[in-house]
PDB file of C-alpha atoms and ligand atoms in Angstrom:
ATOM      1  CA  MET A   1      25.405 -46.330  60.096  1.00 84.00           C
ATOM      2  CA  ALA A   2      21.707 -47.095  59.703  1.00 96.00           C
ATOM      3  CA  LEU A   3      19.264 -49.975  59.482  1.00 98.00           C
ATOM      4  CA  LEU A   4      17.573 -49.915  56.075  1.00 98.00           C
ATOM      5  CA  PRO A   5      13.923 -50.910  55.449  1.00 98.00           C
ATOM      6  CA  LEU A   6      13.569 -54.132  53.429  1.00 98.00           C
ATOM      7  CA  LEU A   7      11.260 -54.680  50.449  1.00 98.00           C
ATOM      8  CA  HIS A   8       8.978 -57.674  50.906  1.00 96.00           C
ATOM      9  CA  TYR A   9       7.793 -60.170  48.275  1.00 95.00           C
ATOM     10  CA  PRO A  10       5.675 -59.701  46.117  1.00 94.00           C
ATOM     11  CA  ASP A  11       6.727 -56.020  45.940  1.00 96.00           C
ATOM     12  CA  PRO A  12       7.241 -55.295  42.188  1.00 98.00           C
ATOM     13  CA  ARG A  13      10.417 -53.300  42.981  1.00 98.00           C
ATOM     14  CA  LEU A  14      12.092 -56.668  43.731  1.00 98.00           C
ATOM     15  CA  ARG A  15      11.800 -57.311  39.948  1.00 98.00           C
ATOM     16  CA  THR A  16      14.098 -54.412  39.002  1.00 98.00           C
ATOM     17  CA  VAL A  17      17.338 -55.383  37.241  1.00 99.00           C
ATOM     18  CA  ALA A  18      20.151 -53.556  39.066  1.00 99.00           C
ATOM     19  CA  LYS A  19      22.586 -51.269  37.201  1.00 98.00           C
ATOM     20  CA  PRO A  20      26.382 -51.635  37.415  1.00 98.00           C
ATOM     21  CA  VAL A  21      28.201 -49.474  39.981  1.00 98.00           C
ATOM     22  CA  SER A  22      30.280 -47.129  37.789  1.00 98.00           C
ATOM     23  CA  GLU A  23      32.237 -45.379  40.558  1.00 97.00           C
ATOM     24  CA  ILE A  24      32.876 -46.213  44.206  1.00 98.00           C
ATOM     25  CA  THR A  25      31.772 -43.035  45.924  1.00 98.00           C
ATOM     26  CA  ASP A  26      31.091 -42.171  49.584  1.00 98.00           C
ATOM     27  CA  ASP A  27      27.418 -43.005  48.872  1.00 98.00           C
ATOM     28  CA  ILE A  28      28.392 -46.548  47.780  1.00 98.00           C
ATOM     29  CA  ARG A  29      30.658 -46.999  50.846  1.00 98.00           C
ATOM     30  CA  GLN A  30      27.805 -45.800  53.108  1.00 98.00           C
ATOM     31  CA  LEU A  31      25.307 -48.101  51.351  1.00 98.00           C
ATOM     32  CA  ALA A  32      27.626 -51.127  51.833  1.00 98.00           C
ATOM     33  CA  ALA A  33      28.089 -50.307  55.553  1.00 98.00           C
ATOM     34  CA  ASP A  34      24.329 -49.820  56.077  1.00 98.00           C
ATOM     35  CA  MET A  35      23.554 -53.056  54.204  1.00 98.00           C
ATOM     36  CA  ALA A  36      26.026 -55.005  56.367  1.00 98.00           C
ATOM     37  CA  GLU A  37      24.445 -53.570  59.528  1.00 98.00           C
ATOM     38  CA  THR A  38      20.957 -54.425  58.223  1.00 98.00           C
ATOM     39  CA  MET A  39      22.026 -57.993  57.326  1.00 98.00           C
ATOM     40  CA  TYR A  40      23.624 -58.630  60.760  1.00 98.00           C
ATOM     41  CA  ASP A  41      20.640 -57.132  62.567  1.00 98.00           C
ATOM     42  CA  ALA A  42      18.052 -59.243  60.673  1.00 98.00           C
ATOM     43  CA  PRO A  43      19.925 -61.654  61.136  1.00 98.00           C
ATOM     44  CA  GLY A  44      20.877 -62.921  57.704  1.00 98.00           C
ATOM     45  CA  VAL A  45      23.877 -64.253  55.830  1.00 98.00           C
ATOM     46  CA  GLY A  46      23.502 -62.061  52.746  1.00 98.00           C
ATOM     47  CA  LEU A  47      21.758 -58.998  51.365  1.00 99.00           C
ATOM     48  CA  ALA A  48      21.435 -57.468  47.882  1.00 99.00           C
ATOM     49  CA  ALA A  49      21.016 -53.717  47.281  1.00 99.00           C
ATOM     50  CA  THR A  50      17.745 -54.529  45.455  1.00 99.00           C
ATOM     51  CA  GLN A  51      16.225 -55.628  48.800  1.00 99.00           C
ATOM     52  CA  VAL A  52      16.750 -52.133  50.248  1.00 98.00           C
ATOM     53  CA  ASP A  53      15.334 -50.489  47.112  1.00 98.00           C
ATOM     54  CA  ARG A  54      18.735 -49.412  45.724  1.00 98.00           C
ATOM     55  CA  HIS A  55      19.041 -50.853  42.228  1.00 98.00           C
ATOM     56  CA  LEU A  56      22.821 -51.103  41.983  1.00 99.00           C
ATOM     57  CA  ARG A  57      24.975 -54.228  41.570  1.00 99.00           C
ATOM     58  CA  LEU A  58      26.179 -54.519  45.150  1.00 99.00           C
ATOM     59  CA  ILE A  59      25.819 -57.410  47.609  1.00 99.00           C
ATOM     60  CA  VAL A  60      27.086 -58.171  51.104  1.00 99.00           C
ATOM     61  CA  VAL A  61      27.614 -61.713  52.402  1.00 98.00           C
ATOM     62  CA  ASP A  62      28.866 -63.211  55.679  1.00 98.00           C
ATOM     63  CA  VAL A  63      28.330 -66.936  56.260  1.00 98.00           C
ATOM     64  CA  SER A  64      30.635 -67.146  59.312  1.00 98.00           C
ATOM     65  CA  GLU A  65      29.071 -68.073  62.672  1.00 96.00           C
ATOM     66  CA  GLU A  66      30.906 -65.234  64.431  1.00 97.00           C
ATOM     67  CA  GLN A  67      29.866 -62.597  61.826  1.00 96.00           C
ATOM     68  CA  THR A  68      33.546 -61.830  61.190  1.00 97.00           C
ATOM     69  CA  ASP A  69      33.946 -62.608  57.451  1.00 98.00           C
ATOM     70  CA  LEU A  70      32.105 -59.803  55.685  1.00 98.00           C
ATOM     71  CA  LEU A  71      32.403 -59.863  51.898  1.00 98.00           C
ATOM     72  CA  VAL A  72      31.344 -56.816  49.890  1.00 98.00           C
ATOM     73  CA  LEU A  73      30.921 -57.746  46.226  1.00 98.00           C
ATOM     74  CA  ILE A  74      30.483 -54.899  43.756  1.00 99.00           C
ATOM     75  CA  ASN A  75      29.485 -55.741  40.161  1.00 99.00           C
ATOM     76  CA  PRO A  76      29.707 -59.490  40.924  1.00 98.00           C
ATOM     77  CA  GLU A  77      29.795 -61.922  37.977  1.00 98.00           C
ATOM     78  CA  ILE A  78      29.725 -65.710  37.991  1.00 98.00           C
ATOM     79  CA  LEU A  79      32.660 -66.757  35.779  1.00 98.00           C
ATOM     80  CA  SER A  80      31.955 -70.492  35.956  1.00 98.00           C
ATOM     81  CA  ALA A  81      29.601 -72.879  37.694  1.00 98.00           C
ATOM     82  CA  SER A  82      30.024 -76.613  38.301  1.00 98.00           C
ATOM     83  CA  ALA A  83      27.900 -79.088  36.383  1.00 98.00           C
ATOM     84  CA  GLU A  84      27.302 -80.802  39.721  1.00 97.00           C
ATOM     85  CA  THR A  85      24.236 -79.401  41.479  1.00 98.00           C
ATOM     86  CA  LYS A  86      23.056 -79.706  45.075  1.00 98.00           C
ATOM     87  CA  PRO A  87      19.762 -79.039  46.849  1.00 97.00           C
ATOM     88  CA  HIS A  88      19.946 -76.485  49.668  1.00 97.00           C
ATOM     89  CA  GLU A  89      17.356 -75.062  52.061  1.00 97.00           C
ATOM     90  CA  GLU A  90      17.032 -71.324  51.330  1.00 98.00           C
ATOM     91  CA  GLY A  91      15.455 -68.443  53.159  1.00 97.00           C
ATOM     92  CA  CYS A  92      15.107 -64.784  52.196  1.00 98.00           C
ATOM     93  CA  LEU A  93      14.836 -61.627  54.276  1.00 98.00           C
ATOM     94  CA  SER A  94      12.343 -60.353  51.667  1.00 98.00           C
ATOM     95  CA  VAL A  95      10.166 -63.474  52.114  1.00 97.00           C
ATOM     96  CA  PRO A  96      10.098 -63.707  55.935  1.00 95.00           C
ATOM     97  CA  GLY A  97       9.382 -67.076  57.536  1.00 93.00           C
ATOM     98  CA  ILE A  98       9.489 -69.063  54.279  1.00 95.00           C
ATOM     99  CA  TYR A  99      12.158 -71.711  53.666  1.00 96.00           C
ATOM    100  CA  ASP A 100      12.308 -74.154  50.767  1.00 96.00           C
ATOM    101  CA  THR A 101      14.743 -76.273  48.798  1.00 96.00           C
ATOM    102  CA  VAL A 102      16.461 -74.864  45.722  1.00 96.00           C
ATOM    103  CA  ILE A 103      18.831 -76.820  43.463  1.00 96.00           C
ATOM    104  CA  ARG A 104      21.862 -74.847  42.265  1.00 98.00           C
ATOM    105  CA  PRO A 105      25.400 -75.482  40.981  1.00 98.00           C
ATOM    106  CA  ASP A 106      27.499 -76.683  43.911  1.00 97.00           C
ATOM    107  CA  HIS A 107      30.653 -74.737  43.108  1.00 98.00           C
ATOM    108  CA  ILE A 108      31.108 -71.317  41.493  1.00 98.00           C
ATOM    109  CA  ARG A 109      33.949 -68.971  40.586  1.00 98.00           C
ATOM    110  CA  VAL A 110      33.017 -65.318  41.053  1.00 98.00           C
ATOM    111  CA  ARG A 111      34.651 -62.052  40.003  1.00 98.00           C
ATOM    112  CA  ALA A 112      33.790 -58.768  41.730  1.00 99.00           C
ATOM    113  CA  GLN A 113      35.207 -55.402  42.793  1.00 98.00           C
ATOM    114  CA  ASN A 114      35.954 -54.523  46.409  1.00 98.00           C
ATOM    115  CA  LEU A 115      35.347 -51.140  48.057  1.00 98.00           C
ATOM    116  CA  GLU A 116      38.709 -49.939  46.693  1.00 98.00           C
ATOM    117  CA  GLY A 117      37.525 -50.721  43.164  1.00 98.00           C
ATOM    118  CA  GLU A 118      39.998 -53.605  42.750  1.00 98.00           C
ATOM    119  CA  TRP A 119      38.811 -56.719  40.917  1.00 98.00           C
ATOM    120  CA  PHE A 120      39.233 -60.044  42.742  1.00 98.00           C
ATOM    121  CA  GLU A 121      38.114 -63.632  42.197  1.00 98.00           C
ATOM    122  CA  ILE A 122      36.867 -66.211  44.695  1.00 98.00           C
ATOM    123  CA  ASP A 123      35.908 -69.881  44.569  1.00 98.00           C
ATOM    124  CA  ALA A 124      32.816 -70.694  46.583  1.00 98.00           C
ATOM    125  CA  ASP A 125      30.992 -73.834  47.554  1.00 97.00           C
ATOM    126  CA  GLY A 126      28.461 -74.848  50.218  1.00 97.00           C
ATOM    127  CA  LEU A 127      26.465 -72.031  51.876  1.00 98.00           C
ATOM    128  CA  LEU A 128      28.768 -69.306  50.476  1.00 98.00           C
ATOM    129  CA  SER A 129      28.078 -70.491  46.920  1.00 98.00           C
ATOM    130  CA  VAL A 130      24.316 -70.744  47.544  1.00 98.00           C
ATOM    131  CA  CYS A 131      24.217 -67.322  49.167  1.00 98.00           C
ATOM    132  CA  ILE A 132      26.179 -65.534  46.417  1.00 98.00           C
ATOM    133  CA  GLN A 133      23.941 -67.114  43.724  1.00 98.00           C
ATOM    134  CA  HIS A 134      20.819 -66.108  45.708  1.00 98.00           C
ATOM    135  CA  GLU A 135      22.050 -62.497  46.025  1.00 99.00           C
ATOM    136  CA  ILE A 136      23.037 -62.208  42.328  1.00 98.00           C
ATOM    137  CA  ASP A 137      19.540 -63.480  41.479  1.00 98.00           C
ATOM    138  CA  HIS A 138      18.152 -60.520  43.487  1.00 98.00           C
ATOM    139  CA  LEU A 139      20.278 -58.122  41.370  1.00 99.00           C
ATOM    140  CA  ASN A 140      18.654 -59.682  38.295  1.00 98.00           C
ATOM    141  CA  GLY A 141      15.130 -59.201  39.690  1.00 98.00           C
ATOM    142  CA  LYS A 142      14.668 -62.844  40.729  1.00 98.00           C
ATOM    143  CA  VAL A 143      13.434 -64.179  44.076  1.00 98.00           C
ATOM    144  CA  PHE A 144      14.124 -67.772  45.219  1.00 97.00           C
ATOM    145  CA  VAL A 145      10.402 -68.617  45.364  1.00 96.00           C
ATOM    146  CA  ASP A 146      10.209 -68.111  41.560  1.00 96.00           C
ATOM    147  CA  THR A 147      11.647 -71.631  41.169  1.00 92.00           C
ATOM    148  CA  LEU A 148       8.861 -73.192  43.269  1.00 93.00           C
ATOM    149  CA  SER A 149       5.562 -74.513  41.869  1.00 93.00           C
ATOM    150  CA  ARG A 150       2.716 -72.035  41.188  1.00 94.00           C
ATOM    151  CA  LEU A 151       0.725 -73.694  43.984  1.00 95.00           C
ATOM    152  CA  LYS A 152       3.542 -73.122  46.502  1.00 93.00           C
ATOM    153  CA  GLN A 153       3.948 -69.524  45.294  1.00 93.00           C
ATOM    154  CA  SER A 154       0.272 -68.720  45.819  1.00 93.00           C
ATOM    155  CA  ARG A 155       0.339 -70.375  49.276  1.00 93.00           C
ATOM    156  CA  ILE A 156       3.389 -68.269  50.186  1.00 93.00           C
ATOM    157  CA  GLN A 157       1.662 -65.068  49.007  1.00 91.00           C
ATOM    158  CA  ALA A 158      -1.427 -65.941  51.077  1.00 92.00           C
ATOM    159  CA  LYS A 159       0.720 -66.672  54.160  1.00 91.00           C
ATOM    160  CA  LEU A 160       2.666 -63.398  53.816  1.00 90.00           C
ATOM    161  CA  LEU A 161      -0.568 -61.439  53.381  1.00 90.00           C
ATOM    162  CA  LYS A 162      -1.917 -63.053  56.549  1.00 89.00           C
ATOM    163  CA  GLN A 163       1.302 -62.210  58.433  1.00 86.00           C
ATOM    164  CA  LYS A 164       1.101 -58.595  57.207  1.00 84.00           C
ATOM    165  CA  ARG A 165      -2.526 -58.291  58.303  1.00 88.00           C
ATOM    166  CA  GLY A 166      -1.668 -59.791  61.686  1.00 87.00           C
ATOM    167  CA  LYS A 167       0.851 -57.007  62.265  1.00 77.00           C
ATOM    168  CA  LYS A 168      -1.724 -54.249  61.626  1.00 54.00           C
ATOM    169  CA  SER A 169      -3.659 -52.481  64.357  1.00 45.00           C
ATOM    170  CA  PRO A 170      -7.366 -53.541  64.577  1.00 42.00           C
ATOM    171  CA  GLU A 171      -8.343 -50.109  63.166  1.00 47.00           C
ATOM    172  CA  ALA A 172      -6.056 -50.511  60.140  1.00 49.00           C
ATOM    173  CA  GLU A 173      -7.306 -54.079  59.659  1.00 44.00           C
ATOM    174  CA  ARG A 174     -10.967 -52.883  59.676  1.00 45.00           C
ATOM    175  CA  GLU A 175     -10.111 -50.181  57.117  1.00 49.00           C
ATOM    176  CA  SER A 176      -8.541 -52.647  54.687  1.00 47.00           C
ATOM    177  CA  HIS A 177     -11.222 -55.372  55.166  1.00 43.00           C
ATOM    178  CA  PRO A 178     -14.449 -53.598  56.285  1.00 38.00           C
ATOM    179  CA  ALA A 179     -16.789 -56.421  55.219  1.00 36.00           C
ATOM    180  CA  ALA A 180     -15.119 -59.015  57.434  1.00 29.00           C
ATOM    181  CA  HIS A 181     -15.748 -56.883  60.525  1.00 25.00           C
ATOM    182  CA  ASP A 182     -19.186 -55.524  59.701  1.00 25.00           C
ATOM    183  CA  PHE A 183     -21.080 -58.423  61.311  1.00 20.00           C
TER     184      PHE A 183
HETATM  185  O1  K1U B 201      19.078 -62.478  50.481  1.00 87.39           O
HETATM  186  C1  K1U B 201      18.551 -62.670  51.554  1.00 87.39           C
HETATM  187  O2  K1U B 201      17.376 -62.476  51.670  1.00 87.39           O
HETATM  188  C2  K1U B 201      19.365 -63.182  52.727  1.00 87.39           C
HETATM  189  C3  K1U B 201      19.234 -64.675  52.932  1.00 87.39           C
HETATM  190  C4  K1U B 201      20.412 -65.345  52.241  1.00 87.39           C
HETATM  191  C5  K1U B 201      20.349 -66.832  52.080  1.00 87.39           C
HETATM  192  C6  K1U B 201      20.201 -67.685  53.150  1.00 87.39           C
HETATM  193  C7  K1U B 201      20.168 -69.059  52.984  1.00 87.39           C
HETATM  194  C8  K1U B 201      20.284 -69.580  51.729  1.00 87.39           C
HETATM  195  C9  K1U B 201      20.390 -68.738  50.670  1.00 87.39           C
HETATM  196  C10 K1U B 201      20.434 -67.366  50.842  1.00 87.39           C
HETATM  197  C11 K1U B 201      19.243 -64.961  54.426  1.00 87.39           C
HETATM  198  O3  K1U B 201      20.171 -64.662  55.082  1.00 87.39           O
HETATM  199  S1  K1U B 201      17.843 -65.725  55.085  1.00 87.39           S
HETATM  200  C12 K1U B 201      18.274 -65.957  56.804  1.00 87.39           C
HETATM  201  C13 K1U B 201      19.182 -67.104  57.030  1.00 87.39           C
HETATM  202  O4  K1U B 201      19.227 -67.999  56.214  1.00 87.39           O
HETATM  203  C14 K1U B 201      20.036 -67.174  58.224  1.00 87.39           C
HETATM  204  C15 K1U B 201      19.885 -66.311  59.277  1.00 87.39           C
HETATM  205  C16 K1U B 201      20.700 -66.397  60.389  1.00 87.39           C
HETATM  206  C17 K1U B 201      21.679 -67.352  60.449  1.00 87.39           C
HETATM  207  C18 K1U B 201      21.836 -68.240  59.425  1.00 87.39           C
HETATM  208  C19 K1U B 201      21.016 -68.157  58.304  1.00 87.39           C
HETATM  209 ZN1   ZN B 202      16.830 -63.079  49.444  1.00 87.39          ZN
END
């Protein structure tokens, strides 16, 4: 198994619409196992293949405290969503350190294939519902911050840029911003 590098917002590859998984091969089984390891390591409660630059309709989710209830959803589809909506605080491993409220349907019914290729259906509410909707959004090229105001989005981009710069060595920082260090 392996930890996979994550794409970070505003990387344009996060906008790719993922293609259906046509056959469950060893590569798909390996990808699901590596995604689960990456999600647990982060730590997170979900991960979409899009976030590891694999543009296939595959997500992993585990909202249990003990990390014992892994769900692998291949070609997931929302069959129905409740009219009742609820606000929920969301985070994203591709938008590190940013949390904000998103309003979504409270209850959903989802259909997906498992790693054996069998179709199954689940009813989800609470964090599981929020997480599955968030991950399916990733497969459709959407990121949770897209629902926030333009002002919030530009503040988030500025904060992430600052975080990224802070992680660079002083030499790399001088190379990318020579003027700021010339005086
Ligand atoms: O898709 C992702 O980036 C994963 C994301 C899923 C998610 C979380 C909360 C609401 C909606 C979607 C995360 O897992 S962010 C990290 C997080 O929320 C968390 C981490 C450890 C324990 C509990 C939650
Ligand atoms: Zn996310």
